[in-house]
Amino acid sequence: MSYETVIGLEIHAELLTLTKVFCGCSADFGGEENTRVCPRCSGMPGSLPLFGRGAAELAIKAGLALNCKINNFSAFDRKNYFYPDLPKAYQITQFNYPICTDGFVDICTKKIRINRIHIEEDAGKLIHDDELGLSLADYNRCGIPLIEIVTEPDIRSAEEAKQFTAAVALALKYAGVCDAKMEQGSLRCDVNISVMPKGSKVFGTRTEIKNLNSLRSIGRAIEYEYSRQTELCERGERVIQQTLHWNDALGVTKALRSKEEAHDYRYFPEPDIPPLFITDEEIKAIKNTMPEMPKEKKERYLKMGLTPADADLLIFDKALADFYDEAVKCYNNPKSVASMIIVELLRRMNDLSLPAAELKITPSDFAELCKMADDGTVSRGAAKDILKQMLEVGGSPMEIAEKGGMLMSNDTSAVEAAADEILAANPKAVEEYKAGSAKVFGFLMGQMCRSLGRSANPAIVKKVLEEKLNS
Ligand code: ADP
Ligand code: MG
Ligand code: ZN
């Protein structure tokens, strides 16, 4: 029998607030262990949480970026459980009344519906030392604001799950909600997965794989779990609903101990934080601050004449897309600027392992270079060298071209003189050419370029040489 996978994702994204959500501790990544904690975020008895509305604003932006309804009323609950990374022994989260509901994300092939986005606080981090056989707790992450994005079970393959996660990460980055660095854990994904016979409408029993922190491991964990579940079904056994951990090194899922799984959280309304009222005017004001999102940008790029693949390449890196937009403002030739970025700049950035955010070239200098290559101020080959120098040493393209003698000369008299000289020095080649050997023309062109240097305009050289040979 063949089976279909059903997948729903829960994505946790850390919000880019300066401080934690219920206290004034820094919300930056890292820091020496247990130096960013206070009585509030470590849950000392008698301390009161204070909700920072900055987190609400970012959650609303996430909702807008993911096409959700923003709720005028939302509220916080306590989710009670004991685990060493949670000193309060409860997590404050929006259980009954989330801030956003009913959104969607378009991926290549379809729409994935979002059930809800709610605000909650992150827990600390446990560091397990297998050699010493002990676990250490770092509470710096306790109380960093998160949103949890929960999808409907609309995803049907590992590929779709990866596409969806990448699209969400990009949208959150564009909206300035989260830096979405999966490797640092600022965006993490829980995968709920079940299988059912193809064509069935009844979902199977699901398992939940916790805390995947790369697109690759999301894909691998799904493939593995699909095989494991279908094999169980084939053998007539049942899938047990449980929480699993993905072991990336071994490439297998493993059940967490069952005591960690006792799902009786005894939710109740958080007594120390008032509900959140957000007016339509406030939502509108936040909407007005939203930047252009990836989908809109892509539509605009397609209208400017870029191919979908080129548009995607630029959009995938927000800093690069911003660079491109600024450069096109300086030199309105969208296709030429895009091609210089994609063909030349990206390759060099790769070689230098240079992220777009750290580019030292200004968009206007880059635009100038594109223009110089287009209008024949420098040759294409020289433009590449100039770009290299701009990246490695800095400087404006015109300066570099002048210093390096790369400005293309349109003076035909020098070219004619060189042609006379070279033809006189190579009578045999001239003879061969006249006898019909086209190959020898390349040799003569090469001689010309060598004699004229970087300033030779190949079009002019070719024309003059042809004229002389055919006269
Ligand atoms: P819980 O409250 O136990 O976390 P939810 O109903 O909120 O459960 O669902 C959590 C996630 O699991 C959602 O993304 C949902 O789409 C997904 N999901 C629910 N049922 C299934 C299923 N049978 N197979 C795969 N995913 C499922
Ligand atoms: Mg869940
Ligand atoms: Zn604190």
Coordinates of N, CA and C in Angstrom, one line a residue, residues 78-205:
R78 N -1.0 30.5 32.4 CA 0.1 29.7 32.9 C 0.1 28.3 32.5
K79 N 1.2 27.8 32.0 CA 1.3 26.4 31.6 C 2.3 25.8 32.6
N80 N 1.7 25.0 33.5 CA 2.5 24.5 34.6 C 3.2 23.2 34.3
Y81 N 4.5 23.2 34.5 CA 5.2 21.9 34.4 C 6.6 22.1 35.0
F82 N 7.2 21.0 35.5 CA 8.5 21.1 36.0 C 9.6 20.6 35.1
Y83 N 10.6 21.4 34.8 CA 11.7 20.9 34.1 C 12.9 21.8 34.5
P84 N 14.1 21.3 34.6 CA 15.2 22.1 35.1 C 15.5 23.4 34.3
D85 N 15.1 23.5 33.1 CA 15.4 24.7 32.3 C 14.3 25.8 32.6
L86 N 13.4 25.5 33.5 CA 12.3 26.4 33.7 C 12.1 26.7 35.3
P87 N 12.9 27.7 35.8 CA 13.0 27.8 37.2 C 11.7 28.2 37.9
K88 N 10.8 28.9 37.2 CA 9.5 29.2 37.7 C 8.5 28.0 37.9
A89 N 8.8 27.0 37.1 CA 8.0 25.8 37.0 C 6.6 26.1 36.4
Y90 N 6.5 27.2 35.7 CA 5.4 27.4 34.8 C 5.9 28.4 33.7
Q91 N 5.3 28.3 32.5 CA 5.6 29.1 31.4 C 4.4 30.0 31.1
I92 N 4.7 31.3 31.0 CA 3.5 32.2 30.6 C 3.4 32.2 29.1
T93 N 2.1 31.9 28.7 CA 1.9 31.7 27.2 C 0.4 32.1 27.0
Q94 N 0.1 32.4 25.7 CA -1.3 32.7 25.4 C -1.9 31.4 24.9
F95 N -2.7 30.8 25.7 CA -3.3 29.5 25.4 C -4.7 29.7 24.8
N96 N -5.6 30.3 25.6 CA -7.0 30.4 25.2 C -7.2 31.5 24.2
Y97 N -6.5 32.6 24.4 CA -6.8 33.8 23.5 C -5.5 34.2 22.8
P98 N -5.1 33.6 21.7 CA -3.8 34.1 21.0 C -4.0 35.4 20.4
I99 N -2.9 36.1 20.1 CA -2.9 37.4 19.6 C -3.3 37.4 18.1
C100 N -2.9 36.4 17.3 CA -3.2 36.3 15.9 C -3.8 34.9 15.6
T101 N -4.8 34.9 14.6 CA -5.4 33.6 14.2 C -5.6 33.7 12.7
D102 N -5.8 32.5 12.1 CA -6.3 32.4 10.7 C -5.4 33.0 9.6
G103 N -4.2 32.6 9.5 CA -3.3 33.2 8.5 C -3.0 32.1 7.4
F104 N -2.1 32.5 6.5 CA -1.7 31.5 5.5 C -0.3 31.9 4.9
V105 N 0.3 31.0 4.4 CA 1.6 31.3 3.6 C 1.5 30.6 2.3
D106 N 1.8 31.3 1.2 CA 1.8 30.6 -0.1 C 3.2 30.0 -0.3
I107 N 3.3 28.7 -0.6 CA 4.5 28.2 -1.0 C 4.4 27.8 -2.5
C108 N 5.4 27.3 -3.1 CA 5.4 27.1 -4.6 C 4.0 26.5 -5.1
T109 N 3.6 25.4 -4.4 CA 2.6 24.6 -5.0 C 1.2 24.9 -4.4
K110 N 1.2 25.5 -3.2 CA -0.1 25.6 -2.5 C -0.1 26.6 -1.3
K111 N -1.3 26.7 -0.7 CA -1.4 27.6 0.5 C -1.3 26.7 1.7
I112 N -0.5 27.1 2.7 CA -0.5 26.4 4.0 C -1.2 27.3 5.0
R113 N -2.2 26.8 5.6 CA -3.0 27.7 6.5 C -2.3 27.7 7.9
I114 N -2.4 28.9 8.5 CA -1.8 29.0 9.9 C -3.0 29.1 10.8
N115 N -3.0 28.3 11.8 CA -4.1 28.3 12.8 C -4.0 29.4 13.8
R116 N -2.8 29.7 14.3 CA -2.6 30.7 15.3 C -1.2 31.2 15.5
I117 N -1.0 32.4 16.0 CA 0.3 32.8 16.5 C 0.1 33.3 17.9
H118 N 0.8 32.8 18.8 CA 0.7 33.3 20.2 C 2.0 33.7 20.8
I119 N 2.0 34.6 21.8 CA 3.2 35.1 22.5 C 3.5 34.1 23.6
E120 N 4.7 33.8 23.9 CA 5.1 33.1 25.1 C 6.5 33.4 25.5
E121 N 7.0 32.9 26.6 CA 8.4 33.2 27.0 C 9.2 31.9 26.8
D122 N 10.5 32.1 26.4 CA 11.4 31.0 26.2 C 11.8 30.4 27.6
A123 N 12.3 29.2 27.5 CA 12.9 28.6 28.7 C 14.4 28.7 28.7
G124 N 15.1 28.3 29.7 CA 16.5 28.3 29.7 C 17.1 27.2 28.8
K125 N 18.4 27.0 29.0 CA 19.1 26.0 28.1 C 19.8 25.1 29.0
L126 N 19.7 23.8 28.8 CA 20.4 22.8 29.5 C 21.6 22.3 28.7
I127 N 22.8 22.3 29.3 CA 24.0 21.8 28.6 C 24.3 20.5 29.2
H128 N 24.2 19.4 28.4 CA 24.5 18.1 28.9 C 26.0 17.7 28.6
D129 N 26.7 17.4 29.7 CA 28.1 16.9 29.5 C 28.1 15.4 29.7
D130 N 28.2 14.7 28.5 CA 28.1 13.3 28.6 C 29.3 12.7 29.3
E131 N 30.5 13.3 29.1 CA 31.7 12.7 29.6 C 31.7 12.8 31.2
L132 N 31.3 14.0 31.7 CA 31.3 14.1 33.1 C 30.0 13.6 33.7
G133 N 29.0 13.3 32.8 CA 27.7 12.8 33.3 C 26.9 13.8 34.1
L134 N 27.0 15.0 33.7 CA 26.2 16.0 34.4 C 25.5 17.0 33.5
S135 N 24.5 17.7 33.9 CA 23.8 18.7 33.2 C 23.9 20.0 33.9
L136 N 24.1 21.1 33.1 CA 24.2 22.4 33.6 C 23.1 23.3 33.1
A137 N 22.6 24.2 33.9 CA 21.5 25.1 33.4 C 22.0 26.5 33.2
D138 N 21.7 27.1 32.0 CA 21.9 28.5 31.7 C 20.6 29.2 31.6
Y139 N 20.3 30.1 32.5 CA 19.0 30.8 32.4 C 19.0 32.1 31.7
N140 N 20.0 32.4 30.9 CA 20.0 33.6 30.1 C 18.8 33.7 29.2
R141 N 18.4 32.6 28.7 CA 17.3 32.6 27.7 C 15.9 32.6 28.3
C142 N 15.9 32.4 29.6 CA 14.5 32.4 30.3 C 13.9 33.7 30.1
G143 N 12.7 33.7 29.6 CA 11.9 35.0 29.5 C 12.2 35.8 28.2
I144 N 13.0 35.3 27.3 CA 13.1 35.9 26.0 C 11.8 35.7 25.2
P145 N 11.2 36.8 24.7 CA 9.9 36.6 24.1 C 9.9 35.8 22.8
L146 N 9.0 34.9 22.7 CA 8.8 34.0 21.5 C 7.4 34.3 20.9
I147 N 7.3 34.0 19.6 CA 6.0 33.7 19.1 C 6.0 32.2 18.7
E148 N 4.9 31.6 18.8 CA 4.7 30.2 18.3 C 3.7 30.3 17.2
I149 N 4.1 29.8 16.0 CA 3.3 29.8 14.8 C 2.8 28.4 14.6
V150 N 1.5 28.1 14.7 CA 1.0 26.8 14.5 C 0.2 26.6 13.2
T151 N 0.6 25.7 12.4 CA -0.1 25.5 11.1 C -1.2 24.5 11.3
E152 N -2.1 24.5 10.3 CA -3.1 23.4 10.1 C -2.3 22.3 9.5
P153 N -2.8 21.1 9.6 CA -2.1 19.9 9.0 C -2.2 19.9 7.5
D154 N -1.6 20.9 6.9 CA -1.8 21.1 5.4 C -0.6 20.6 4.6
I155 N 0.5 20.3 5.3 CA 1.8 20.0 4.6 C 1.8 18.5 4.3
R156 N 2.3 18.1 3.1 CA 2.2 16.7 2.7 C 3.6 16.1 2.4
S157 N 4.7 16.9 2.6 CA 6.0 16.3 2.3 C 7.1 17.0 3.0
A158 N 8.3 16.4 3.0 CA 9.4 17.1 3.6 C 9.8 18.3 2.8
E159 N 9.6 18.3 1.5 CA 10.0 19.4 0.7 C 9.0 20.6 1.0
E160 N 7.7 20.3 1.1 CA 6.8 21.4 1.5 C 7.1 22.0 2.9
A161 N 7.5 21.1 3.8 CA 7.8 21.6 5.2 C 9.0 22.5 5.1
K162 N 10.0 22.1 4.3 CA 11.2 23.0 4.3 C 10.8 24.3 3.6
Q163 N 10.1 24.2 2.5 CA 9.7 25.5 1.8 C 8.9 26.4 2.7
F164 N 8.0 25.8 3.5 CA 7.1 26.6 4.3 C 8.0 27.3 5.4
T165 N 8.9 26.5 6.0 CA 9.7 27.1 7.1 C 10.6 28.2 6.6
A166 N 11.2 27.9 5.4 CA 12.0 29.0 4.8 C 11.2 30.2 4.5
A167 N 10.0 30.1 4.0 CA 9.2 31.2 3.7 C 8.8 32.0 4.9
V168 N 8.5 31.3 6.0 CA 8.2 32.0 7.3 C 9.4 32.7 7.8
A169 N 10.6 32.0 7.8 CA 11.8 32.6 8.3 C 12.1 33.9 7.5
L170 N 11.9 33.9 6.2 CA 12.2 35.1 5.4 C 11.2 36.2 5.7
A171 N 9.9 35.8 5.8 CA 8.9 36.9 6.1 C 9.2 37.5 7.4
L172 N 9.6 36.7 8.4 CA 9.9 37.3 9.7 C 11.1 38.2 9.7
K173 N 12.1 37.8 8.9 CA 13.3 38.6 8.8 C 12.9 40.0 8.1
Y174 N 12.2 39.9 7.0 CA 11.8 41.1 6.3 C 11.0 42.0 7.3
A175 N 10.1 41.4 8.1 CA 9.3 42.3 8.9 C 10.0 42.8 10.2
G176 N 11.3 42.3 10.3 CA 12.1 42.8 11.4 C 11.6 42.2 12.8
V177 N 10.9 41.0 12.7 CA 10.4 40.4 13.9 C 11.4 39.5 14.5
C178 N 12.2 38.8 13.7 CA 13.1 37.7 14.3 C 14.3 37.6 13.3
D179 N 15.5 37.4 13.8 CA 16.6 37.2 12.9 C 16.6 35.8 12.3
A180 N 15.8 34.9 12.7 CA 15.6 33.6 12.1 C 16.9 32.9 11.9
K181 N 17.8 32.9 12.9 CA 19.1 32.2 12.7 C 18.8 30.8 13.3
M182 N 18.5 29.8 12.5 CA 18.1 28.5 13.0 C 19.3 27.9 13.7
E183 N 20.5 28.2 13.3 CA 21.7 27.5 13.9 C 21.9 28.1 15.3
Q184 N 21.4 29.3 15.6 CA 21.5 29.8 17.0 C 20.3 29.6 17.8
G185 N 19.3 29.0 17.1 CA 18.1 28.6 17.9 C 17.1 29.7 18.0
S186 N 17.3 30.8 17.2 CA 16.2 31.9 17.3 C 15.0 31.5 16.5
L187 N 15.1 30.5 15.7 CA 13.9 29.9 15.0 C 14.0 28.4 15.1
R188 N 13.0 27.8 15.7 CA 13.1 26.3 15.9 C 11.7 25.7 15.5
C189 N 11.8 24.5 15.1 CA 10.6 23.9 14.5 C 10.2 22.6 15.2
D190 N 9.0 22.4 15.6 CA 8.5 21.1 16.0 C 7.6 20.5 14.8
V191 N 7.9 19.3 14.5 CA 7.2 18.7 13.4 C 6.2 17.7 13.9
N192 N 4.9 17.9 13.6 CA 3.9 16.9 13.9 C 3.6 16.1 12.7
I193 N 3.7 14.8 12.8 CA 3.6 14.0 11.5 C 2.9 12.7 11.7
S194 N 2.0 12.4 10.7 CA 1.3 11.1 10.7 C 1.3 10.6 9.3
V195 N 0.9 9.3 9.1 CA 0.7 8.8 7.8 C -0.7 8.2 7.6
M196 N -1.2 8.2 6.4 CA -2.5 7.5 6.1 C -2.4 6.9 4.7
P197 N -3.2 5.9 4.5 CA -3.2 5.3 3.1 C -3.6 6.4 2.1
K198 N -2.9 6.4 0.9 CA -3.2 7.4 -0.1 C -4.6 7.5 -0.4
G199 N -5.2 8.7 -0.5 CA -6.6 8.8 -0.8 C -7.5 8.9 0.4
S200 N -7.0 8.4 1.6 CA -7.8 8.4 2.8 C -8.1 9.9 3.2
K201 N -9.2 10.0 3.9 CA -9.5 11.4 4.5 C -9.3 11.4 6.0
V202 N -9.0 10.2 6.5 CA -8.9 10.1 8.0 C -7.4 10.1 8.4
F203 N -7.0 11.1 9.1 CA -5.6 11.2 9.5 C -5.2 10.1 10.5
G204 N -3.9 9.7 10.4 CA -3.4 8.7 11.3 C -3.0 9.3 12.6
T205 N -2.5 8.5 13.5 CA -2.0 9.0 14.8 C -0.6 9.7 14.6

